[in-house]
GROMACS .gro file of N, CA and C in nm:
model
  489
    1MET      N    1  -5.295  -2.452  -6.865
    1MET     CA    2  -5.278  -2.508  -6.735
    1MET      C    3  -5.379  -2.445  -6.641
    2VAL      N    4  -5.439  -2.524  -6.564
    2VAL     CA    5  -5.545  -2.480  -6.473
    2VAL      C    6  -5.485  -2.464  -6.334
    3TYR      N    7  -5.523  -2.354  -6.270
    3TYR     CA    8  -5.472  -2.326  -6.135
    3TYR      C    9  -5.556  -2.400  -6.033
    4HIS      N   10  -5.492  -2.474  -5.951
    4HIS     CA   11  -5.560  -2.544  -5.842
    4HIS      C   12  -5.507  -2.491  -5.711
    5ALA      N   13  -5.591  -2.423  -5.636
    5ALA     CA   14  -5.551  -2.361  -5.509
    5ALA      C   15  -5.509  -2.466  -5.408
    6ALA      N   16  -5.572  -2.577  -5.406
    6ALA     CA   17  -5.541  -2.679  -5.307
    6ALA      C   18  -5.401  -2.733  -5.326
    7MET      N   19  -5.353  -2.739  -5.450
    7MET     CA   20  -5.221  -2.794  -5.475
    7MET      C   21  -5.111  -2.694  -5.442
    8ASN      N   22  -5.130  -2.567  -5.479
    8ASN     CA   23  -5.026  -2.468  -5.459
    8ASN      C   24  -5.021  -2.415  -5.316
    9ASP      N   25  -5.130  -2.416  -5.243
    9ASP     CA   26  -5.134  -2.361  -5.108
    9ASP      C   27  -5.092  -2.464  -5.002
   10ALA      N   28  -5.080  -2.588  -5.037
   10ALA     CA   29  -5.049  -2.692  -4.939
   10ALA      C   30  -4.915  -2.667  -4.869
   11PRO      N   31  -4.805  -2.629  -4.937
   11PRO     CA   32  -4.681  -2.603  -4.864
   11PRO      C   33  -4.693  -2.487  -4.764
   12ILE      N   34  -4.769  -2.386  -4.797
   12ILE     CA   35  -4.785  -2.270  -4.708
   12ILE      C   36  -4.865  -2.312  -4.585
   13VAL      N   37  -4.967  -2.391  -4.605
   13VAL     CA   38  -5.048  -2.437  -4.492
   13VAL      C   39  -4.963  -2.522  -4.399
   14ARG      N   40  -4.881  -2.609  -4.458
   14ARG     CA   41  -4.794  -2.693  -4.374
   14ARG      C   42  -4.693  -2.607  -4.298
   15LEU      N   43  -4.639  -2.501  -4.360
   15LEU     CA   44  -4.544  -2.412  -4.294
   15LEU      C   45  -4.608  -2.343  -4.174
   16PHE      N   46  -4.728  -2.290  -4.193
   16PHE     CA   47  -4.798  -2.224  -4.082
   16PHE      C   48  -4.830  -2.322  -3.970
   17ALA      N   49  -4.863  -2.443  -4.005
   17ALA     CA   50  -4.892  -2.546  -3.904
   17ALA      C   51  -4.768  -2.576  -3.822
   18ARG      N   52  -4.654  -2.585  -3.889
   18ARG     CA   53  -4.528  -2.608  -3.818
   18ARG      C   54  -4.494  -2.491  -3.725
   19LEU      N   55  -4.513  -2.369  -3.775
   19LEU     CA   56  -4.484  -2.252  -3.692
   19LEU      C   57  -4.573  -2.247  -3.568
   20ARG      N   58  -4.702  -2.281  -3.585
   20ARG     CA   59  -4.793  -2.282  -3.470
   20ARG      C   60  -4.752  -2.387  -3.368
   21SER      N   61  -4.715  -2.504  -3.414
   21SER     CA   62  -4.676  -2.610  -3.320
   21SER      C   63  -4.542  -2.577  -3.254
   22ALA      N   64  -4.453  -2.511  -3.327
   22ALA     CA   65  -4.324  -2.474  -3.269
   22ALA      C   66  -4.342  -2.366  -3.162
   23ALA      N   67  -4.438  -2.280  -3.181
   23ALA     CA   68  -4.463  -2.174  -3.084
   23ALA      C   69  -4.518  -2.230  -2.954
   24ARG      N   70  -4.586  -2.344  -2.962
   24ARG     CA   71  -4.645  -2.405  -2.842
   24ARG      C   72  -4.542  -2.487  -2.763
   25ARG      N   73  -4.438  -2.535  -2.827
   25ARG     CA   74  -4.338  -2.619  -2.761
   25ARG      C   75  -4.237  -2.535  -2.686
   26PRO      N   76  -4.189  -2.582  -2.571
   26PRO     CA   77  -4.081  -2.510  -2.502
   26PRO      C   78  -3.951  -2.522  -2.582
   27PRO      N   79  -3.864  -2.421  -2.573
   27PRO     CA   80  -3.740  -2.427  -2.651
   27PRO      C   81  -3.648  -2.538  -2.602
   28THR      N   82  -3.570  -2.591  -2.693
   28THR     CA   83  -3.472  -2.693  -2.657
   28THR      C   84  -3.354  -2.628  -2.588
   29ALA      N   85  -3.269  -2.705  -2.526
   29ALA     CA   86  -3.155  -2.652  -2.452
   29ALA      C   87  -3.062  -2.573  -2.544
   30ALA      N   88  -3.047  -2.614  -2.668
   30ALA     CA   89  -2.957  -2.545  -2.761
   30ALA      C   90  -3.012  -2.408  -2.800
   31ALA      N   91  -3.143  -2.394  -2.806
   31ALA     CA   92  -3.202  -2.269  -2.851
   31ALA      C   93  -3.241  -2.178  -2.734
   32ALA      N   94  -3.216  -2.217  -2.611
   32ALA     CA   95  -3.265  -2.144  -2.494
   32ALA      C   96  -3.182  -2.018  -2.462
   33GLY      N   97  -3.054  -2.011  -2.491
   33GLY     CA   98  -2.971  -1.898  -2.450
   33GLY      C   99  -2.901  -1.830  -2.565
   34PHE      N  100  -2.809  -1.741  -2.529
   34PHE     CA  101  -2.730  -1.669  -2.628
   34PHE      C  102  -2.596  -1.739  -2.648
   35THR      N  103  -2.541  -1.725  -2.766
   35THR     CA  104  -2.409  -1.783  -2.792
   35THR      C  105  -2.303  -1.689  -2.737
   36LEU      N  106  -2.184  -1.742  -2.723
   36LEU     CA  107  -2.072  -1.662  -2.673
   36LEU      C  108  -2.041  -1.546  -2.767
   37ILE      N  109  -2.050  -1.570  -2.895
   37ILE     CA  110  -2.025  -1.464  -2.994
   37ILE      C  111  -2.126  -1.350  -2.977
   38GLU      N  112  -2.253  -1.384  -2.959
   38GLU     CA  113  -2.355  -1.281  -2.941
   38GLU      C  114  -2.326  -1.197  -2.816
   39LEU      N  115  -2.288  -1.263  -2.708
   39LEU     CA  116  -2.256  -1.190  -2.584
   39LEU      C  117  -2.134  -1.100  -2.602
   40LEU      N  118  -2.033  -1.148  -2.672
   40LEU     CA  119  -1.913  -1.066  -2.695
   40LEU      C  120  -1.944  -0.944  -2.782
   41VAL      N  121  -2.028  -0.962  -2.881
   41VAL     CA  122  -2.066  -0.849  -2.967
   41VAL      C  123  -2.138  -0.743  -2.884
   42VAL      N  124  -2.228  -0.785  -2.797
   42VAL     CA  125  -2.300  -0.690  -2.712
   42VAL      C  126  -2.203  -0.618  -2.619
   43LEU      N  127  -2.108  -0.691  -2.562
   43LEU     CA  128  -2.009  -0.629  -2.473
   43LEU      C  129  -1.922  -0.528  -2.547
   44VAL      N  130  -1.883  -0.558  -2.668
   44VAL     CA  131  -1.803  -0.465  -2.747
   44VAL      C  132  -1.882  -0.338  -2.777
   45ILE      N  133  -2.009  -0.353  -2.812
   45ILE     CA  134  -2.093  -0.237  -2.839
   45ILE      C  135  -2.108  -0.151  -2.713
   46LEU      N  136  -2.133  -0.216  -2.599
   46LEU     CA  137  -2.143  -0.141  -2.473
   46LEU      C  138  -2.011  -0.071  -2.438
   47GLY      N  139  -1.901  -0.137  -2.463
   47GLY     CA  140  -1.770  -0.075  -2.439
   47GLY      C  141  -1.747   0.048  -2.525
   48LEU      N  142  -1.785   0.039  -2.651
   48LEU     CA  143  -1.771   0.155  -2.740
   48LEU      C  144  -1.859   0.271  -2.696
   49LEU      N  145  -1.982   0.240  -2.656
   49LEU     CA  146  -2.071   0.346  -2.606
   49LEU      C  147  -2.013   0.412  -2.481
   50ALA      N  148  -1.960   0.333  -2.390
   50ALA     CA  149  -1.900   0.388  -2.268
   50ALA      C  150  -1.777   0.472  -2.300
   51ALA      N  151  -1.700   0.429  -2.398
   51ALA     CA  152  -1.579   0.505  -2.434
   51ALA      C  153  -1.613   0.643  -2.490
   52PHE      N  154  -1.724   0.653  -2.561
   52PHE     CA  155  -1.765   0.782  -2.616
   52PHE      C  156  -1.839   0.866  -2.513
   53ALA      N  157  -1.916   0.804  -2.424
   53ALA     CA  158  -1.999   0.877  -2.329
   53ALA      C  159  -1.922   0.923  -2.206
   54ALA      N  160  -1.827   0.846  -2.156
   54ALA     CA  161  -1.757   0.877  -2.032
   54ALA      C  162  -1.687   1.013  -2.035
   55PRO      N  163  -1.612   1.049  -2.139
   55PRO     CA  164  -1.549   1.181  -2.139
   55PRO      C  165  -1.650   1.296  -2.134
   56GLN      N  166  -1.764   1.278  -2.200
   56GLN     CA  167  -1.866   1.382  -2.197
   56GLN      C  168  -1.926   1.397  -2.059
   57VAL      N  169  -1.947   1.286  -1.991
   57VAL     CA  170  -2.002   1.291  -1.855
   57VAL      C  171  -1.903   1.357  -1.761
   58LEU      N  172  -1.776   1.322  -1.770
   58LEU     CA  173  -1.674   1.382  -1.684
   58LEU      C  174  -1.660   1.531  -1.711
   59ASN      N  175  -1.667   1.570  -1.837
   59ASN     CA  176  -1.661   1.712  -1.872
   59ASN      C  177  -1.780   1.786  -1.812
   60TYR      N  178  -1.897   1.726  -1.820
   60TYR     CA  179  -2.018   1.787  -1.763
   60TYR      C  180  -2.004   1.804  -1.613
   61LEU      N  181  -1.951   1.702  -1.543
   61LEU     CA  182  -1.935   1.711  -1.398
   61LEU      C  183  -1.836   1.821  -1.361
   62GLY      N  184  -1.729   1.836  -1.438
   62GLY     CA  185  -1.633   1.943  -1.412
   62GLY      C  186  -1.695   2.081  -1.428
   63ARG      N  187  -1.775   2.098  -1.532
   63ARG     CA  188  -1.845   2.226  -1.551
   63ARG      C  189  -1.944   2.251  -1.440
   64ALA      N  190  -2.009   2.146  -1.391
   64ALA     CA  191  -2.107   2.162  -1.284
   64ALA      C  192  -2.041   2.213  -1.157
   65LYS      N  193  -1.923   2.163  -1.124
   65LYS     CA  194  -1.851   2.211  -1.005
   65LYS      C  195  -1.811   2.357  -1.021
   66THR      N  196  -1.764   2.394  -1.138
   66THR     CA  197  -1.726   2.532  -1.164
   66THR      C  198  -1.847   2.624  -1.154
   67ASP      N  199  -1.958   2.582  -1.210
   67ASP     CA  200  -2.081   2.662  -1.203
   67ASP      C  201  -2.130   2.674  -1.059
   68ALA      N  202  -2.119   2.566  -0.982
   68ALA     CA  203  -2.160   2.570  -0.841
   68ALA      C  204  -2.071   2.666  -0.763
   69ALA      N  205  -1.941   2.664  -0.789
   69ALA     CA  206  -1.849   2.756  -0.721
   69ALA      C  207  -1.881   2.901  -0.755
   70ARG      N  208  -1.913   2.926  -0.881
   70ARG     CA  209  -1.948   3.062  -0.922
   70ARG      C  210  -2.074   3.111  -0.849
   71ALA      N  211  -2.172   3.025  -0.835
   71ALA     CA  212  -2.296   3.060  -0.764
   71ALA      C  213  -2.268   3.081  -0.615
   72GLN      N  214  -2.181   2.998  -0.556
   72GLN     CA  215  -2.148   3.012  -0.415
   72GLN      C  216  -2.073   3.143  -0.390
   73VAL      N  217  -1.983   3.181  -0.479
   73VAL     CA  218  -1.910   3.308  -0.462
   73VAL      C  219  -2.008   3.424  -0.465
   74GLN      N  220  -2.103   3.421  -0.556
   74GLN     CA  221  -2.203   3.528  -0.561
   74GLN      C  222  -2.288   3.530  -0.435
   75ASN      N  223  -2.323   3.414  -0.383
   75ASN     CA  224  -2.402   3.405  -0.261
   75ASN      C  225  -2.325   3.460  -0.141
   76ILE      N  226  -2.200   3.420  -0.127
   76ILE     CA  227  -2.118   3.470  -0.015
   76ILE      C  228  -2.096   3.619  -0.029
   77ALA      N  229  -2.080   3.668  -0.152
   77ALA     CA  230  -2.064   3.812  -0.173
   77ALA      C  231  -2.189   3.887  -0.126
   78SER      N  232  -2.306   3.833  -0.152
   78SER     CA  233  -2.430   3.896  -0.105
   78SER      C  234  -2.437   3.893   0.048
   79ILE      N  235  -2.393   3.784   0.107
   79ILE     CA  236  -2.392   3.773   0.253
   79ILE      C  237  -2.294   3.874   0.313
   80LEU      N  238  -2.178   3.892   0.249
   80LEU     CA  239  -2.082   3.992   0.297
   80LEU      C  240  -2.140   4.133   0.289
   81ASP      N  241  -2.218   4.162   0.185
   81ASP     CA  242  -2.284   4.292   0.175
   81ASP      C  243  -2.385   4.311   0.287
   82LEU      N  244  -2.458   4.207   0.319
   82LEU     CA  245  -2.553   4.213   0.430
   82LEU      C  246  -2.480   4.236   0.563
   83TYR      N  247  -2.368   4.168   0.581
   83TYR     CA  248  -2.285   4.188   0.701
   83TYR      C  249  -2.241   4.334   0.712
   84ARG      N  250  -2.198   4.390   0.600
   84ARG     CA  251  -2.153   4.530   0.600
   84ARG      C  252  -2.268   4.623   0.637
   85LEU      N  253  -2.389   4.596   0.588
   85LEU     CA  254  -2.503   4.679   0.624
   85LEU      C  255  -2.532   4.674   0.774
   86ASP      N  256  -2.518   4.557   0.835
   86ASP     CA  257  -2.544   4.542   0.978
   86ASP      C  258  -2.432   4.601   1.064
   87VAL      N  259  -2.309   4.567   1.033
   87VAL     CA  260  -2.195   4.601   1.118
   87VAL      C  261  -2.134   4.736   1.083
   88GLY      N  262  -2.140   4.774   0.958
   88GLY     CA  263  -2.082   4.901   0.915
   88GLY      C  264  -1.957   4.886   0.831
   89SER      N  265  -1.898   4.768   0.829
   89SER     CA  266  -1.782   4.741   0.744
   89SER      C  267  -1.777   4.591   0.715
   90TYR      N  268  -1.697   4.555   0.616
   90TYR     CA  269  -1.677   4.414   0.586
   90TYR      C  270  -1.591   4.352   0.696
   91PRO      N  271  -1.594   4.219   0.710
   91PRO     CA  272  -1.508   4.155   0.810
   91PRO      C  273  -1.361   4.188   0.785
   92SER      N  274  -1.285   4.204   0.890
   92SER     CA  275  -1.143   4.232   0.875
   92SER      C  276  -1.072   4.110   0.818
   93GLN      N  277  -0.950   4.131   0.772
   93GLN     CA  278  -0.870   4.020   0.720
   93GLN      C  279  -0.848   3.917   0.831
   94GLN      N  280  -0.827   3.965   0.952
   94GLN     CA  281  -0.802   3.876   1.065
   94GLN      C  282  -0.926   3.791   1.097
   95ASP      N  283  -1.045   3.852   1.096
   95ASP     CA  284  -1.168   3.778   1.124
   95ASP      C  285  -1.206   3.687   1.008
   96GLY      N  286  -1.186   3.733   0.886
   96GLY     CA  287  -1.214   3.654   0.766
   96GLY      C  288  -1.359   3.613   0.755
   97LEU      N  289  -1.382   3.508   0.683
   97LEU     CA  290  -1.518   3.458   0.662
   97LEU      C  291  -1.576   3.395   0.788
   98GLU      N  292  -1.492   3.368   0.886
   98GLU     CA  293  -1.537   3.315   1.014
   98GLU      C  294  -1.633   3.412   1.082
   99ALA      N  295  -1.622   3.543   1.051
   99ALA     CA  296  -1.711   3.644   1.108
   99ALA      C  297  -1.855   3.625   1.064
  100LEU      N  298  -1.878   3.547   0.959
  100LEU     CA  299  -2.014   3.520   0.915
  100LEU      C  300  -2.080   3.412   1.001
  101LEU      N  301  -1.999   3.335   1.074
  101LEU     CA  302  -2.049   3.229   1.161
  101LEU      C  303  -2.054   3.268   1.308
  102GLU      N  304  -1.948   3.335   1.353
  102GLU     CA  305  -1.936   3.372   1.494
  102GLU      C  306  -1.907   3.521   1.506
  103GLN      N  307  -1.964   3.582   1.608
  103GLN     CA  308  -1.952   3.727   1.625
  103GLN      C  309  -1.809   3.766   1.661
  104PRO      N  310  -1.749   3.855   1.582
  104PRO     CA  311  -1.617   3.907   1.618
  104PRO      C  312  -1.628   3.999   1.740
  105ALA      N  313  -1.519   4.017   1.811
  105ALA     CA  314  -1.519   4.099   1.932
  105ALA      C  315  -1.552   4.245   1.903
  106ASP      N  316  -1.511   4.297   1.788
  106ASP     CA  317  -1.531   4.438   1.756
  106ASP      C  318  -1.657   4.466   1.674
  107ALA      N  319  -1.748   4.370   1.661
  107ALA     CA  320  -1.869   4.387   1.581
  107ALA      C  321  -1.991   4.394   1.674
  108ALA      N  322  -2.019   4.513   1.728
  108ALA     CA  323  -2.127   4.530   1.825
  108ALA      C  324  -2.264   4.507   1.763
  109ARG      N  325  -2.284   4.546   1.638
  109ARG     CA  326  -2.416   4.534   1.574
  109ARG      C  327  -2.429   4.407   1.489
  110TRP      N  328  -2.349   4.309   1.520
  110TRP     CA  329  -2.352   4.182   1.448
  110TRP      C  330  -2.488   4.118   1.466
  111ASN      N  331  -2.550   4.072   1.359
  111ASN     CA  332  -2.684   4.016   1.363
  111ASN      C  333  -2.686   3.878   1.299
  112GLY      N  334  -2.587   3.797   1.332
  112GLY     CA  335  -2.572   3.668   1.266
  112GLY      C  336  -2.619   3.553   1.351
  113PRO      N  337  -2.583   3.435   1.315
  113PRO     CA  338  -2.490   3.399   1.208
  113PRO      C  339  -2.551   3.421   1.069
  114TYR      N  340  -2.465   3.456   0.977
  114TYR     CA  341  -2.509   3.488   0.841
  114TYR      C  342  -2.510   3.365   0.750
  115VAL      N  343  -2.442   3.261   0.790
  115VAL     CA  344  -2.449   3.131   0.722
  115VAL      C  345  -2.477   3.026   0.829
  116LYS      N  346  -2.550   2.923   0.791
  116LYS     CA  347  -2.591   2.822   0.889
  116LYS      C  348  -2.482   2.719   0.918
  117ARG      N  349  -2.404   2.686   0.816
  117ARG     CA  350  -2.304   2.581   0.833
  117ARG      C  351  -2.168   2.627   0.781
  118ARG      N  352  -2.065   2.577   0.843
  118ARG     CA  353  -1.929   2.610   0.802
  118ARG      C  354  -1.899   2.564   0.659
  119ASP      N  355  -1.960   2.454   0.617
  119ASP     CA  356  -1.931   2.403   0.482
  119ASP      C  357  -1.989   2.492   0.373
  120ALA      N  358  -2.072   2.591   0.409
  120ALA     CA  359  -2.119   2.688   0.309
  120ALA      C  360  -2.006   2.780   0.265
  121LEU      N  361  -1.895   2.777   0.337
  121LEU     CA  362  -1.781   2.862   0.305
  121LEU      C  363  -1.669   2.784   0.236
  122THR      N  364  -1.699   2.660   0.195
  122THR     CA  365  -1.599   2.579   0.123
  122THR      C  366  -1.642   2.563  -0.022
  123ASP      N  367  -1.545   2.558  -0.110
  123ASP     CA  368  -1.574   2.543  -0.252
  123ASP      C  369  -1.607   2.396  -0.284
  124PRO      N  370  -1.652   2.367  -0.404
  124PRO     CA  371  -1.688   2.228  -0.438
  124PRO      C  372  -1.572   2.129  -0.433
  125TRP      N  373  -1.449   2.178  -0.424
  125TRP     CA  374  -1.332   2.091  -0.415
  125TRP      C  375  -1.288   2.072  -0.271
  126GLY      N  376  -1.366   2.125  -0.174
  126GLY     CA  377  -1.340   2.101  -0.033
  126GLY      C  378  -1.247   2.199   0.036
  127ARG      N  379  -1.213   2.310  -0.030
  127ARG     CA  380  -1.123   2.409   0.031
  127ARG      C  381  -1.200   2.536   0.063
  128LEU      N  382  -1.159   2.606   0.169
  128LEU     CA  383  -1.222   2.732   0.205
  128LEU      C  384  -1.201   2.835   0.095
  129TYR      N  385  -1.302   2.917   0.072
  129TYR     CA  386  -1.286   3.029  -0.021
  129TYR      C  387  -1.184   3.126   0.037
  130VAL      N  388  -1.108   3.190  -0.049
  130VAL     CA  389  -1.007   3.286  -0.006
  130VAL      C  390  -1.074   3.423   0.005
  131TYR      N  391  -1.055   3.489   0.120
  131TYR     CA  392  -1.113   3.622   0.145
  131TYR      C  393  -0.998   3.717   0.174
  132ARG      N  394  -0.997   3.829   0.106
  132ARG     CA  395  -0.893   3.930   0.126
  132ARG      C  396  -0.961   4.066   0.147
  133PHE      N  397  -0.927   4.131   0.262
  133PHE     CA  398  -0.981   4.263   0.292
  133PHE      C  399  -0.868   4.351   0.345
  134PRO      N  400  -0.845   4.465   0.288
  134PRO     CA  401  -0.910   4.521   0.170
  134PRO      C  402  -0.865   4.446   0.044
  135GLY      N  403  -0.950   4.449  -0.056
  135GLY     CA  404  -0.923   4.374  -0.178
  135GLY      C  405  -0.841   4.451  -0.278
  136GLU      N  406  -0.782   4.381  -0.370
  136GLU     CA  407  -0.707   4.443  -0.480
  136GLU      C  408  -0.798   4.478  -0.597
  137HIS      N  409  -0.915   4.413  -0.605
  137HIS     CA  410  -1.005   4.431  -0.719
  137HIS      C  411  -1.137   4.497  -0.679
  138GLY      N  412  -1.154   4.530  -0.554
  138GLY     CA  413  -1.277   4.590  -0.502
  138GLY      C  414  -1.261   4.610  -0.352
  139ALA      N  415  -1.373   4.633  -0.285
  139ALA     CA  416  -1.367   4.650  -0.140
  139ALA      C  417  -1.308   4.526  -0.073
  140TYR      N  418  -1.338   4.410  -0.128
  140TYR     CA  419  -1.281   4.283  -0.080
  140TYR      C  420  -1.264   4.193  -0.201
  141ASP      N  421  -1.183   4.091  -0.186
  141ASP     CA  422  -1.167   3.988  -0.289
  141ASP      C  423  -1.212   3.855  -0.229
  142LEU      N  424  -1.291   3.784  -0.304
  142LEU     CA  425  -1.338   3.653  -0.264
  142LEU      C  426  -1.319   3.562  -0.384
  143TYR      N  427  -1.249   3.450  -0.365
  143TYR     CA  428  -1.220   3.364  -0.480
  143TYR      C  429  -1.183   3.223  -0.439
  144SER      N  430  -1.187   3.136  -0.539
  144SER     CA  431  -1.141   2.998  -0.527
  144SER      C  432  -1.044   2.974  -0.641
  145PHE      N  433  -0.942   2.894  -0.617
  145PHE     CA  434  -0.844   2.865  -0.721
  145PHE      C  435  -0.888   2.752  -0.815
  146GLY      N  436  -1.003   2.693  -0.793
  146GLY     CA  437  -1.052   2.587  -0.880
  146GLY      C  438  -0.997   2.451  -0.842
  147ALA      N  439  -1.011   2.357  -0.931
  147ALA     CA  440  -0.974   2.218  -0.903
  147ALA      C  441  -0.825   2.200  -0.878
  148ASP      N  442  -0.741   2.276  -0.947
  148ASP     CA  443  -0.596   2.258  -0.934
  148ASP      C  444  -0.536   2.332  -0.815
  149ASN      N  445  -0.616   2.417  -0.748
  149ASN     CA  446  -0.570   2.495  -0.632
  149ASN      C  447  -0.448   2.580  -0.665
  150GLY      N  448  -0.442   2.628  -0.787
  150GLY     CA  449  -0.334   2.716  -0.830
  150GLY      C  450  -0.390   2.829  -0.915
  151GLU      N  451  -0.318   2.938  -0.922
  151GLU     CA  452  -0.366   3.053  -0.998
  151GLU      C  453  -0.378   3.020  -1.146
  152GLY      N  454  -0.479   3.083  -1.209
  152GLY     CA  455  -0.500   3.064  -1.353
  152GLY      C  456  -0.565   2.931  -1.382
  153GLY      N  457  -0.558   2.894  -1.507
  153GLY     CA  458  -0.613   2.766  -1.550
  153GLY      C  459  -0.735   2.782  -1.638
  154ASP      N  460  -0.773   2.673  -1.700
  154ASP     CA  461  -0.889   2.668  -1.788
  154ASP      C  462  -0.982   2.557  -1.742
  155GLY      N  463  -1.107   2.566  -1.784
  155GLY     CA  464  -1.203   2.462  -1.751
  155GLY      C  465  -1.224   2.452  -1.602
  156GLU      N  466  -1.211   2.331  -1.551
  156GLU     CA  467  -1.231   2.306  -1.408
  156GLU      C  468  -1.121   2.369  -1.323
  157ASP      N  469  -1.007   2.398  -1.382
  157ASP     CA  470  -0.895   2.456  -1.308
  157ASP      C  471  -0.900   2.609  -1.301
  158GLN      N  472  -0.995   2.672  -1.368
  158GLN     CA  473  -0.999   2.818  -1.368
  158GLN      C  474  -1.032   2.874  -1.231
  159ASP      N  475  -0.986   2.996  -1.206
  159ASP     CA  476  -1.016   3.064  -1.081
  159ASP      C  477  -1.157   3.121  -1.088
  160ILE      N  478  -1.228   3.111  -0.977
  160ILE     CA  479  -1.363   3.166  -0.966
  160ILE      C  480  -1.354   3.285  -0.872
  161THR      N  481  -1.389   3.405  -0.921
  161THR     CA  482  -1.367   3.526  -0.845
  161THR      C  483  -1.496   3.607  -0.828
  162SER      N  484  -1.493   3.699  -0.733
  162SER     CA  485  -1.608   3.786  -0.708
  162SER      C  486  -1.599   3.914  -0.788
  163TRP      N  487  -1.492   3.937  -0.861
  163TRP     CA  488  -1.480   4.062  -0.936
  163TRP      C  489  -1.498   4.041  -1.084
   0.00000   0.00000   0.00000
């Protein structure tokens, strides 16, 4: 049997010709969009991705608030040390952290304000940091009760302390 290229290649040539002409034509109404099944499959996949990703994102945000509170406690502790260097003692229990914003009556060498805004003294959950002078764990105690606003806890609910 003799091989004839013209005979065997004819179906392939016709196929390529059809593909070229189909590429030039605009799609018909039936082929223009997605089917309902295709859309539902995509929605299910997106739902599954969101179900797995959302808890991780929320966990990350909770850790971020705790880390921010820890950094703020250290910052306020440094500011309290600066206040003590200027005035000679830490703010009294009565004056509290307000002494960092406004000069107390008994602080003659006050060189403040030591913080620019009142919200610098609030934790990431919107509550004022707790200041105790004299402290039970050091010269003073500075802390936040965390997200649950109660003693103890784990994760986002843990207490953030200066000691």
